[in-house]
Amino acid sequence: MNDSSLSSSRMASNSTYVAADSCIRLAAVQRLVGSWRDVDALLLILGVDSRSNETTRQLMNYLVFGLAGHQLTDMSLGFDDETMEDIMFLIGCDSVYVYCNPHNVASLLPVVANWRCLQLHCLQKDQFKDDDLAEDFKIRTFIQMTEGIKKIGVPYGATEGSFSPMMIEKWPLIQGYALDDYGTGGFFTMHHDVVDVADRLVPLYTTLDVPSMTYLITHILPTFEHHWNDLVAVVDIAGSDGIPALTENQIAEVGV
């Protein structure tokens, strides 16, 4: 199975989600970032480079795949670990930086291409075959993205009161920042104030926006309507002359 077909099978988890919907959700995230005094930009690193951080994956799925609510905890939906892990976003109030690779750029572009003030960083396929070049490009892109941004929010998802900025220094990409080859002069957290914003994002996931309403109407409502009609039909039959009354358990079984 090639990259595009794999991504399409995952994208079908919310087949009604389109580029305009992603713009709505990006704007919601940017408004939220703009309301935080202790955060200038929101950093999202997907896959092994963030040690597969789950709360980062949830926000990515919210933005790119249109998931929300309980869908975000379903590991079978949204990003595929192998194909879509090499992705990084930095979201500011009026800008978005996206790093990806030649294997997933075709899947991302239909969703992010209309994002306002988008800067996309991606190597050519022949360049990406060189592992050293690819890793160097990723680290340099990360340094460029975050340069000059003092206060950075990360959806780390630590238990309340337990987050320390040094926790993200264990992430491979964050460690790459401090390598002598890049001349940054020290660890990432020496130059940037990092805060965990995972809890602040929860209201986004439960807000009934246009993409969520569309999903409810096209996916959830037909299923509800089917079960409701089955229930009404059974109740109508039970109400006919000579038919014994239904018990509560019998009514409940109809909706299963």
PDB file of C-alpha atoms in Angstrom:
ATOM      1  CA  MET A   1       0.000   0.000   0.000  1.00  0.00           C
ATOM      2  CA  ASN A   2       1.467   3.392  -0.917  1.00  0.00           C
ATOM      3  CA  ASP A   3       1.511   6.481   1.273  1.00  0.00           C
ATOM      4  CA  SER A   4      -1.435   8.190  -0.352  1.00  0.00           C
ATOM      5  CA  SER A   5      -3.757   5.188  -0.135  1.00  0.00           C
ATOM      6  CA  LEU A   6      -2.873   4.600   3.496  1.00  0.00           C
ATOM      7  CA  SER A   7      -3.525   8.214   4.351  1.00  0.00           C
ATOM      8  CA  SER A   8      -6.828   8.144   2.485  1.00  0.00           C
ATOM      9  CA  SER A   9      -8.027   5.165   4.510  1.00  0.00           C
ATOM     10  CA  ARG A  10      -7.324   7.086   7.680  1.00  0.00           C
ATOM     11  CA  MET A  11      -8.787  10.335   6.340  1.00  0.00           C
ATOM     12  CA  ALA A  12     -12.064   8.481   5.813  1.00  0.00           C
ATOM     13  CA  SER A  13     -12.525   8.576   9.607  1.00  0.00           C
ATOM     14  CA  ASN A  14     -14.109  11.981   8.913  1.00  0.00           C
ATOM     15  CA  SER A  15     -14.720  12.060   5.175  1.00  0.00           C
ATOM     16  CA  THR A  16     -16.694  15.328   5.388  1.00  0.00           C
ATOM     17  CA  TYR A  17     -13.690  17.306   6.668  1.00  0.00           C
ATOM     18  CA  VAL A  18     -12.337  19.652   3.989  1.00  0.00           C
ATOM     19  CA  ALA A  19      -9.709  22.390   3.708  1.00  0.00           C
ATOM     20  CA  ALA A  20     -12.171  25.142   4.676  1.00  0.00           C
ATOM     21  CA  ASP A  21     -12.955  23.257   7.881  1.00  0.00           C
ATOM     22  CA  SER A  22      -9.267  23.048   8.768  1.00  0.00           C
ATOM     23  CA  CYS A  23      -9.016  26.818   8.338  1.00  0.00           C
ATOM     24  CA  ILE A  24     -11.849  27.239  10.850  1.00  0.00           C
ATOM     25  CA  ARG A  25     -10.065  25.042  13.365  1.00  0.00           C
ATOM     26  CA  LEU A  26      -6.681  26.654  12.824  1.00  0.00           C
ATOM     27  CA  ALA A  27      -8.259  30.056  13.474  1.00  0.00           C
ATOM     28  CA  ALA A  28      -9.757  28.701  16.715  1.00  0.00           C
ATOM     29  CA  VAL A  29      -6.341  27.467  17.836  1.00  0.00           C
ATOM     30  CA  GLN A  30      -4.703  30.783  16.909  1.00  0.00           C
ATOM     31  CA  ARG A  31      -7.332  32.755  18.846  1.00  0.00           C
ATOM     32  CA  LEU A  32      -6.632  30.575  21.849  1.00  0.00           C
ATOM     33  CA  VAL A  33      -2.875  31.083  21.545  1.00  0.00           C
ATOM     34  CA  GLY A  34      -3.452  34.829  21.265  1.00  0.00           C
ATOM     35  CA  SER A  35      -5.344  34.806  24.565  1.00  0.00           C
ATOM     36  CA  TRP A  36      -2.399  33.310  26.498  1.00  0.00           C
ATOM     37  CA  ARG A  37       0.006  35.825  28.005  1.00  0.00           C
ATOM     38  CA  ASP A  38       2.625  33.167  28.745  1.00  0.00           C
ATOM     39  CA  VAL A  39       2.716  31.672  25.213  1.00  0.00           C
ATOM     40  CA  ASP A  40       3.826  33.225  21.920  1.00  0.00           C
ATOM     41  CA  ALA A  41       3.469  30.087  19.773  1.00  0.00           C
ATOM     42  CA  LEU A  42       2.311  26.487  20.011  1.00  0.00           C
ATOM     43  CA  LEU A  43       4.802  23.748  19.114  1.00  0.00           C
ATOM     44  CA  LEU A  44       3.573  20.366  17.835  1.00  0.00           C
ATOM     45  CA  ILE A  45       6.074  17.573  17.173  1.00  0.00           C
ATOM     46  CA  LEU A  46       4.618  14.283  16.029  1.00  0.00           C
ATOM     47  CA  GLY A  47       6.017  10.768  16.298  1.00  0.00           C
ATOM     48  CA  VAL A  48       9.374   9.549  17.579  1.00  0.00           C
ATOM     49  CA  ASP A  49      10.775  13.077  17.750  1.00  0.00           C
ATOM     50  CA  SER A  50       8.402  13.751  20.671  1.00  0.00           C
ATOM     51  CA  ARG A  51       8.554  10.157  21.927  1.00  0.00           C
ATOM     52  CA  SER A  52       5.078   9.658  20.417  1.00  0.00           C
ATOM     53  CA  ASN A  53       3.437  12.216  22.677  1.00  0.00           C
ATOM     54  CA  GLU A  54      -0.270  11.387  22.704  1.00  0.00           C
ATOM     55  CA  THR A  55      -1.695  14.843  23.495  1.00  0.00           C
ATOM     56  CA  THR A  56       0.259  16.306  20.576  1.00  0.00           C
ATOM     57  CA  ARG A  57      -1.223  13.622  18.342  1.00  0.00           C
ATOM     58  CA  GLN A  58      -4.719  14.561  19.525  1.00  0.00           C
ATOM     59  CA  LEU A  59      -4.296  18.217  18.535  1.00  0.00           C
ATOM     60  CA  MET A  60      -2.840  17.209  15.168  1.00  0.00           C
ATOM     61  CA  ASN A  61      -5.848  14.947  14.574  1.00  0.00           C
ATOM     62  CA  TYR A  62      -8.178  17.794  15.543  1.00  0.00           C
ATOM     63  CA  LEU A  63      -6.546  20.115  13.010  1.00  0.00           C
ATOM     64  CA  VAL A  64      -5.729  17.805  10.105  1.00  0.00           C
ATOM     65  CA  PHE A  65      -8.311  15.002  10.293  1.00  0.00           C
ATOM     66  CA  GLY A  66     -11.265  16.857  11.797  1.00  0.00           C
ATOM     67  CA  LEU A  67     -11.602  14.629  14.833  1.00  0.00           C
ATOM     68  CA  ALA A  68     -13.124  15.886  18.086  1.00  0.00           C
ATOM     69  CA  GLY A  69     -14.461  14.706  21.426  1.00  0.00           C
ATOM     70  CA  HIS A  70     -14.145  10.994  22.166  1.00  0.00           C
ATOM     71  CA  GLN A  71     -12.765  10.381  18.653  1.00  0.00           C
ATOM     72  CA  LEU A  72      -9.446  11.863  19.737  1.00  0.00           C
ATOM     73  CA  THR A  73      -8.803   8.963  22.112  1.00  0.00           C
ATOM     74  CA  ASP A  74      -9.482   6.344  19.435  1.00  0.00           C
ATOM     75  CA  MET A  75      -6.062   5.149  18.270  1.00  0.00           C
ATOM     76  CA  SER A  76      -7.559   3.640  15.094  1.00  0.00           C
ATOM     77  CA  LEU A  77      -8.487   7.108  13.788  1.00  0.00           C
ATOM     78  CA  GLY A  78      -6.378   9.953  12.466  1.00  0.00           C
ATOM     79  CA  PHE A  79      -2.635   9.835  11.993  1.00  0.00           C
ATOM     80  CA  ASP A  80      -0.971   6.578  11.059  1.00  0.00           C
ATOM     81  CA  ASP A  81       2.136   6.167  13.214  1.00  0.00           C
ATOM     82  CA  GLU A  82       4.501   5.132  10.409  1.00  0.00           C
ATOM     83  CA  THR A  83       3.395   7.339   7.543  1.00  0.00           C
ATOM     84  CA  MET A  84       2.540  10.555   9.362  1.00  0.00           C
ATOM     85  CA  GLU A  85       4.992  10.709  12.251  1.00  0.00           C
ATOM     86  CA  ASP A  86       7.643  12.974  10.695  1.00  0.00           C
ATOM     87  CA  ILE A  87       5.643  16.208  11.020  1.00  0.00           C
ATOM     88  CA  MET A  88       6.115  19.417  12.985  1.00  0.00           C
ATOM     89  CA  PHE A  89       3.917  22.522  13.361  1.00  0.00           C
ATOM     90  CA  LEU A  90       4.654  25.847  15.012  1.00  0.00           C
ATOM     91  CA  ILE A  91       1.447  27.866  15.305  1.00  0.00           C
ATOM     92  CA  GLY A  92       1.531  31.555  16.150  1.00  0.00           C
ATOM     93  CA  CYS A  93      -1.289  34.082  16.286  1.00  0.00           C
ATOM     94  CA  ASP A  94      -0.776  35.089  12.651  1.00  0.00           C
ATOM     95  CA  SER A  95       1.635  32.501  11.239  1.00  0.00           C
ATOM     96  CA  VAL A  96       2.066  28.757  10.779  1.00  0.00           C
ATOM     97  CA  TYR A  97       5.263  26.824  10.117  1.00  0.00           C
ATOM     98  CA  VAL A  98       4.936  23.247   8.874  1.00  0.00           C
ATOM     99  CA  TYR A  99       7.744  20.729   8.486  1.00  0.00           C
ATOM    100  CA  CYS A 100       7.012  17.427   6.734  1.00  0.00           C
ATOM    101  CA  ASN A 101       8.737  14.958   4.409  1.00  0.00           C
ATOM    102  CA  PRO A 102       8.233  13.849   0.782  1.00  0.00           C
ATOM    103  CA  HIS A 103       6.229  10.800   1.902  1.00  0.00           C
ATOM    104  CA  ASN A 104       3.496  12.706   3.718  1.00  0.00           C
ATOM    105  CA  VAL A 105       3.462  16.127   2.041  1.00  0.00           C
ATOM    106  CA  ALA A 106       0.870  15.019  -0.521  1.00  0.00           C
ATOM    107  CA  SER A 107      -1.455  14.006   2.305  1.00  0.00           C
ATOM    108  CA  LEU A 108      -0.997  17.234   4.240  1.00  0.00           C
ATOM    109  CA  LEU A 109      -1.197  19.750   1.402  1.00  0.00           C
ATOM    110  CA  PRO A 110      -4.919  19.364   0.598  1.00  0.00           C
ATOM    111  CA  VAL A 111      -5.655  20.294   4.205  1.00  0.00           C
ATOM    112  CA  VAL A 112      -3.057  22.965   5.022  1.00  0.00           C
ATOM    113  CA  ALA A 113      -2.513  24.678   1.659  1.00  0.00           C
ATOM    114  CA  ASN A 114      -5.141  27.357   2.391  1.00  0.00           C
ATOM    115  CA  TRP A 115      -3.814  28.209   5.837  1.00  0.00           C
ATOM    116  CA  ARG A 116      -3.037  31.898   6.103  1.00  0.00           C
ATOM    117  CA  CYS A 117       0.666  32.861   6.292  1.00  0.00           C
ATOM    118  CA  LEU A 118       1.756  29.239   5.883  1.00  0.00           C
ATOM    119  CA  GLN A 119       5.485  28.469   5.561  1.00  0.00           C
ATOM    120  CA  LEU A 120       6.086  24.883   4.434  1.00  0.00           C
ATOM    121  CA  HIS A 121       9.457  23.139   4.813  1.00  0.00           C
ATOM    122  CA  CYS A 122      10.005  19.887   2.922  1.00  0.00           C
ATOM    123  CA  LEU A 123      12.965  18.244   1.185  1.00  0.00           C
ATOM    124  CA  GLN A 124      12.856  16.830  -2.331  1.00  0.00           C
ATOM    125  CA  LYS A 125      12.571  13.032  -2.578  1.00  0.00           C
ATOM    126  CA  ASP A 126      16.135  12.532  -3.813  1.00  0.00           C
ATOM    127  CA  GLN A 127      17.508  14.670  -0.958  1.00  0.00           C
ATOM    128  CA  PHE A 128      15.442  12.835   1.639  1.00  0.00           C
ATOM    129  CA  LYS A 129      17.123   9.547   0.697  1.00  0.00           C
ATOM    130  CA  ASP A 130      20.275  10.845   2.392  1.00  0.00           C
ATOM    131  CA  ASP A 131      19.553  10.177   6.084  1.00  0.00           C
ATOM    132  CA  ASP A 132      22.181  12.598   7.357  1.00  0.00           C
ATOM    133  CA  LEU A 133      20.983  15.381   5.084  1.00  0.00           C
ATOM    134  CA  ALA A 134      17.365  14.774   6.072  1.00  0.00           C
ATOM    135  CA  GLU A 135      18.124  14.872   9.797  1.00  0.00           C
ATOM    136  CA  ASP A 136      20.236  18.004   9.423  1.00  0.00           C
ATOM    137  CA  PHE A 137      17.475  19.721   7.453  1.00  0.00           C
ATOM    138  CA  LYS A 138      14.907  18.852  10.118  1.00  0.00           C
ATOM    139  CA  ILE A 139      16.994  20.205  12.986  1.00  0.00           C
ATOM    140  CA  ARG A 140      17.922  23.391  11.118  1.00  0.00           C
ATOM    141  CA  THR A 141      14.251  23.910  10.215  1.00  0.00           C
ATOM    142  CA  PHE A 142      13.273  23.477  13.859  1.00  0.00           C
ATOM    143  CA  ILE A 143      15.868  26.019  14.970  1.00  0.00           C
ATOM    144  CA  GLN A 144      14.720  28.473  12.293  1.00  0.00           C
ATOM    145  CA  MET A 145      11.061  28.022  13.265  1.00  0.00           C
ATOM    146  CA  THR A 146      11.615  28.759  16.924  1.00  0.00           C
ATOM    147  CA  GLU A 147      14.258  31.480  16.603  1.00  0.00           C
ATOM    148  CA  GLY A 148      13.161  34.672  18.325  1.00  0.00           C
ATOM    149  CA  ILE A 149      10.145  33.060  19.980  1.00  0.00           C
ATOM    150  CA  LYS A 150      10.700  33.207  23.730  1.00  0.00           C
ATOM    151  CA  LYS A 151       7.525  31.651  25.144  1.00  0.00           C
ATOM    152  CA  ILE A 152       6.485  28.315  23.631  1.00  0.00           C
ATOM    153  CA  GLY A 153       3.503  26.162  24.536  1.00  0.00           C
ATOM    154  CA  VAL A 154       3.634  22.389  24.159  1.00  0.00           C
ATOM    155  CA  PRO A 155       0.657  20.019  24.610  1.00  0.00           C
ATOM    156  CA  TYR A 156       2.742  17.697  26.773  1.00  0.00           C
ATOM    157  CA  GLY A 157      -0.086  16.302  28.895  1.00  0.00           C
ATOM    158  CA  ALA A 158       1.664  15.961  32.253  1.00  0.00           C
ATOM    159  CA  THR A 159      -0.417  15.334  35.360  1.00  0.00           C
ATOM    160  CA  GLU A 160      -1.417  18.540  37.125  1.00  0.00           C
ATOM    161  CA  GLY A 161       1.518  20.343  38.673  1.00  0.00           C
ATOM    162  CA  SER A 162       4.109  17.799  37.545  1.00  0.00           C
ATOM    163  CA  PHE A 163       5.382  19.410  34.336  1.00  0.00           C
ATOM    164  CA  SER A 164       8.963  20.590  34.131  1.00  0.00           C
ATOM    165  CA  PRO A 165      10.450  22.154  30.976  1.00  0.00           C
ATOM    166  CA  MET A 166      13.310  19.671  31.250  1.00  0.00           C
ATOM    167  CA  MET A 167      10.831  16.894  30.375  1.00  0.00           C
ATOM    168  CA  ILE A 168      10.895  17.881  26.718  1.00  0.00           C
ATOM    169  CA  GLU A 169      14.687  17.831  26.691  1.00  0.00           C
ATOM    170  CA  LYS A 170      14.291  14.050  26.472  1.00  0.00           C
ATOM    171  CA  TRP A 171      12.660  14.404  23.048  1.00  0.00           C
ATOM    172  CA  PRO A 172      15.098  13.514  20.232  1.00  0.00           C
ATOM    173  CA  LEU A 173      14.475  16.650  18.166  1.00  0.00           C
ATOM    174  CA  ILE A 174      14.835  18.894  21.216  1.00  0.00           C
ATOM    175  CA  GLN A 175      18.147  17.179  21.992  1.00  0.00           C
ATOM    176  CA  GLY A 176      19.315  17.857  18.440  1.00  0.00           C
ATOM    177  CA  TYR A 177      18.881  21.592  19.094  1.00  0.00           C
ATOM    178  CA  ALA A 178      21.818  21.548  21.531  1.00  0.00           C
ATOM    179  CA  LEU A 179      24.327  19.811  19.246  1.00  0.00           C
ATOM    180  CA  ASP A 180      27.535  21.805  18.712  1.00  0.00           C
ATOM    181  CA  ASP A 181      27.107  21.682  14.918  1.00  0.00           C
ATOM    182  CA  TYR A 182      24.216  24.155  15.097  1.00  0.00           C
ATOM    183  CA  GLY A 183      25.772  26.796  17.316  1.00  0.00           C
ATOM    184  CA  THR A 184      22.687  27.425  19.419  1.00  0.00           C
ATOM    185  CA  GLY A 185      24.754  27.823  22.556  1.00  0.00           C
ATOM    186  CA  GLY A 186      22.958  25.393  24.802  1.00  0.00           C
ATOM    187  CA  PHE A 187      19.796  23.469  25.501  1.00  0.00           C
ATOM    188  CA  PHE A 188      16.447  24.431  23.994  1.00  0.00           C
ATOM    189  CA  THR A 189      14.971  25.291  27.405  1.00  0.00           C
ATOM    190  CA  MET A 190      17.861  27.679  28.094  1.00  0.00           C
ATOM    191  CA  HIS A 191      16.642  29.901  25.250  1.00  0.00           C
ATOM    192  CA  HIS A 192      12.890  29.303  25.391  1.00  0.00           C
ATOM    193  CA  ASP A 193      10.339  29.316  28.199  1.00  0.00           C
ATOM    194  CA  VAL A 194       8.268  26.159  27.748  1.00  0.00           C
ATOM    195  CA  VAL A 195       4.838  25.549  29.311  1.00  0.00           C
ATOM    196  CA  ASP A 196       2.453  22.598  29.112  1.00  0.00           C
ATOM    197  CA  VAL A 197      -0.842  23.756  27.554  1.00  0.00           C
ATOM    198  CA  ALA A 198      -2.584  20.387  27.147  1.00  0.00           C
ATOM    199  CA  ASP A 199      -5.361  21.164  29.646  1.00  0.00           C
ATOM    200  CA  ARG A 200      -6.065  24.522  28.000  1.00  0.00           C
ATOM    201  CA  LEU A 201      -6.844  22.807  24.692  1.00  0.00           C
ATOM    202  CA  VAL A 202      -9.645  20.591  26.035  1.00  0.00           C
ATOM    203  CA  PRO A 203     -12.421  23.199  25.452  1.00  0.00           C
ATOM    204  CA  LEU A 204     -11.515  23.191  21.734  1.00  0.00           C
ATOM    205  CA  TYR A 205     -12.195  19.479  21.439  1.00  0.00           C
ATOM    206  CA  THR A 206     -15.682  19.724  22.974  1.00  0.00           C
ATOM    207  CA  THR A 207     -16.833  22.845  21.118  1.00  0.00           C
ATOM    208  CA  LEU A 208     -19.580  22.238  18.574  1.00  0.00           C
ATOM    209  CA  ASP A 209     -18.083  23.954  15.531  1.00  0.00           C
ATOM    210  CA  VAL A 210     -19.002  23.641  11.844  1.00  0.00           C
ATOM    211  CA  PRO A 211     -16.889  20.496  11.203  1.00  0.00           C
ATOM    212  CA  SER A 212     -18.306  18.778  14.312  1.00  0.00           C
ATOM    213  CA  MET A 213     -21.876  19.654  13.367  1.00  0.00           C
ATOM    214  CA  THR A 214     -21.347  18.377   9.824  1.00  0.00           C
ATOM    215  CA  TYR A 215     -19.999  15.092  11.192  1.00  0.00           C
ATOM    216  CA  LEU A 216     -22.972  14.720  13.538  1.00  0.00           C
ATOM    217  CA  ILE A 217     -25.455  15.322  10.727  1.00  0.00           C
ATOM    218  CA  THR A 218     -23.801  13.040   8.172  1.00  0.00           C
ATOM    219  CA  HIS A 219     -22.554  10.210  10.413  1.00  0.00           C
ATOM    220  CA  ILE A 220     -24.234  10.161  13.835  1.00  0.00           C
ATOM    221  CA  LEU A 221     -27.750  11.330  12.946  1.00  0.00           C
ATOM    222  CA  PRO A 222     -28.439   8.583  10.345  1.00  0.00           C
ATOM    223  CA  THR A 223     -27.485   5.890  12.873  1.00  0.00           C
ATOM    224  CA  PHE A 224     -29.652   7.477  15.546  1.00  0.00           C
ATOM    225  CA  GLU A 225     -32.538   7.797  13.078  1.00  0.00           C
ATOM    226  CA  HIS A 226     -32.241   4.114  12.138  1.00  0.00           C
ATOM    227  CA  HIS A 227     -32.408   2.953  15.762  1.00  0.00           C
ATOM    228  CA  TRP A 228     -35.207   5.379  16.561  1.00  0.00           C
ATOM    229  CA  ASN A 229     -37.328   4.084  13.684  1.00  0.00           C
ATOM    230  CA  ASP A 230     -36.722   0.494  14.838  1.00  0.00           C
ATOM    231  CA  LEU A 231     -37.836   1.424  18.327  1.00  0.00           C
ATOM    232  CA  VAL A 232     -40.959   3.211  17.127  1.00  0.00           C
ATOM    233  CA  ALA A 233     -41.876   0.232  14.932  1.00  0.00           C
ATOM    234  CA  VAL A 234     -41.584  -2.202  17.855  1.00  0.00           C
ATOM    235  CA  VAL A 235     -43.608   0.059  20.145  1.00  0.00           C
ATOM    236  CA  ASP A 236     -46.310   0.437  17.483  1.00  0.00           C
ATOM    237  CA  ILE A 237     -46.595  -3.326  17.141  1.00  0.00           C
ATOM    238  CA  ALA A 238     -46.759  -3.778  20.898  1.00  0.00           C
ATOM    239  CA  GLY A 239     -49.554  -1.226  21.048  1.00  0.00           C
ATOM    240  CA  SER A 240     -51.744  -3.239  18.680  1.00  0.00           C
ATOM    241  CA  ASP A 241     -54.654  -5.240  20.055  1.00  0.00           C
ATOM    242  CA  GLY A 242     -53.723  -8.647  21.422  1.00  0.00           C
ATOM    243  CA  ILE A 243     -49.977  -7.963  21.663  1.00  0.00           C
ATOM    244  CA  PRO A 244     -48.502  -8.215  25.198  1.00  0.00           C
ATOM    245  CA  ALA A 245     -47.004  -5.023  26.643  1.00  0.00           C
ATOM    246  CA  LEU A 246     -43.244  -4.529  26.259  1.00  0.00           C
ATOM    247  CA  THR A 247     -40.920  -4.661  29.240  1.00  0.00           C
ATOM    248  CA  GLU A 248     -38.163  -2.077  29.766  1.00  0.00           C
ATOM    249  CA  ASN A 249     -35.517  -4.667  28.822  1.00  0.00           C
ATOM    250  CA  GLN A 250     -37.250  -5.425  25.532  1.00  0.00           C
ATOM    251  CA  ILE A 251     -37.342  -1.762  24.621  1.00  0.00           C
ATOM    252  CA  ALA A 252     -33.655  -1.345  25.515  1.00  0.00           C
ATOM    253  CA  GLU A 253     -32.692  -4.292  23.284  1.00  0.00           C
ATOM    254  CA  VAL A 254     -34.082  -2.545  20.220  1.00  0.00           C
ATOM    255  CA  GLY A 255     -31.495   0.215  20.437  1.00  0.00           C
ATOM    256  CA  VAL A 256     -28.531  -2.137  20.724  1.00  0.00           C
TER     257      VAL A 256
END
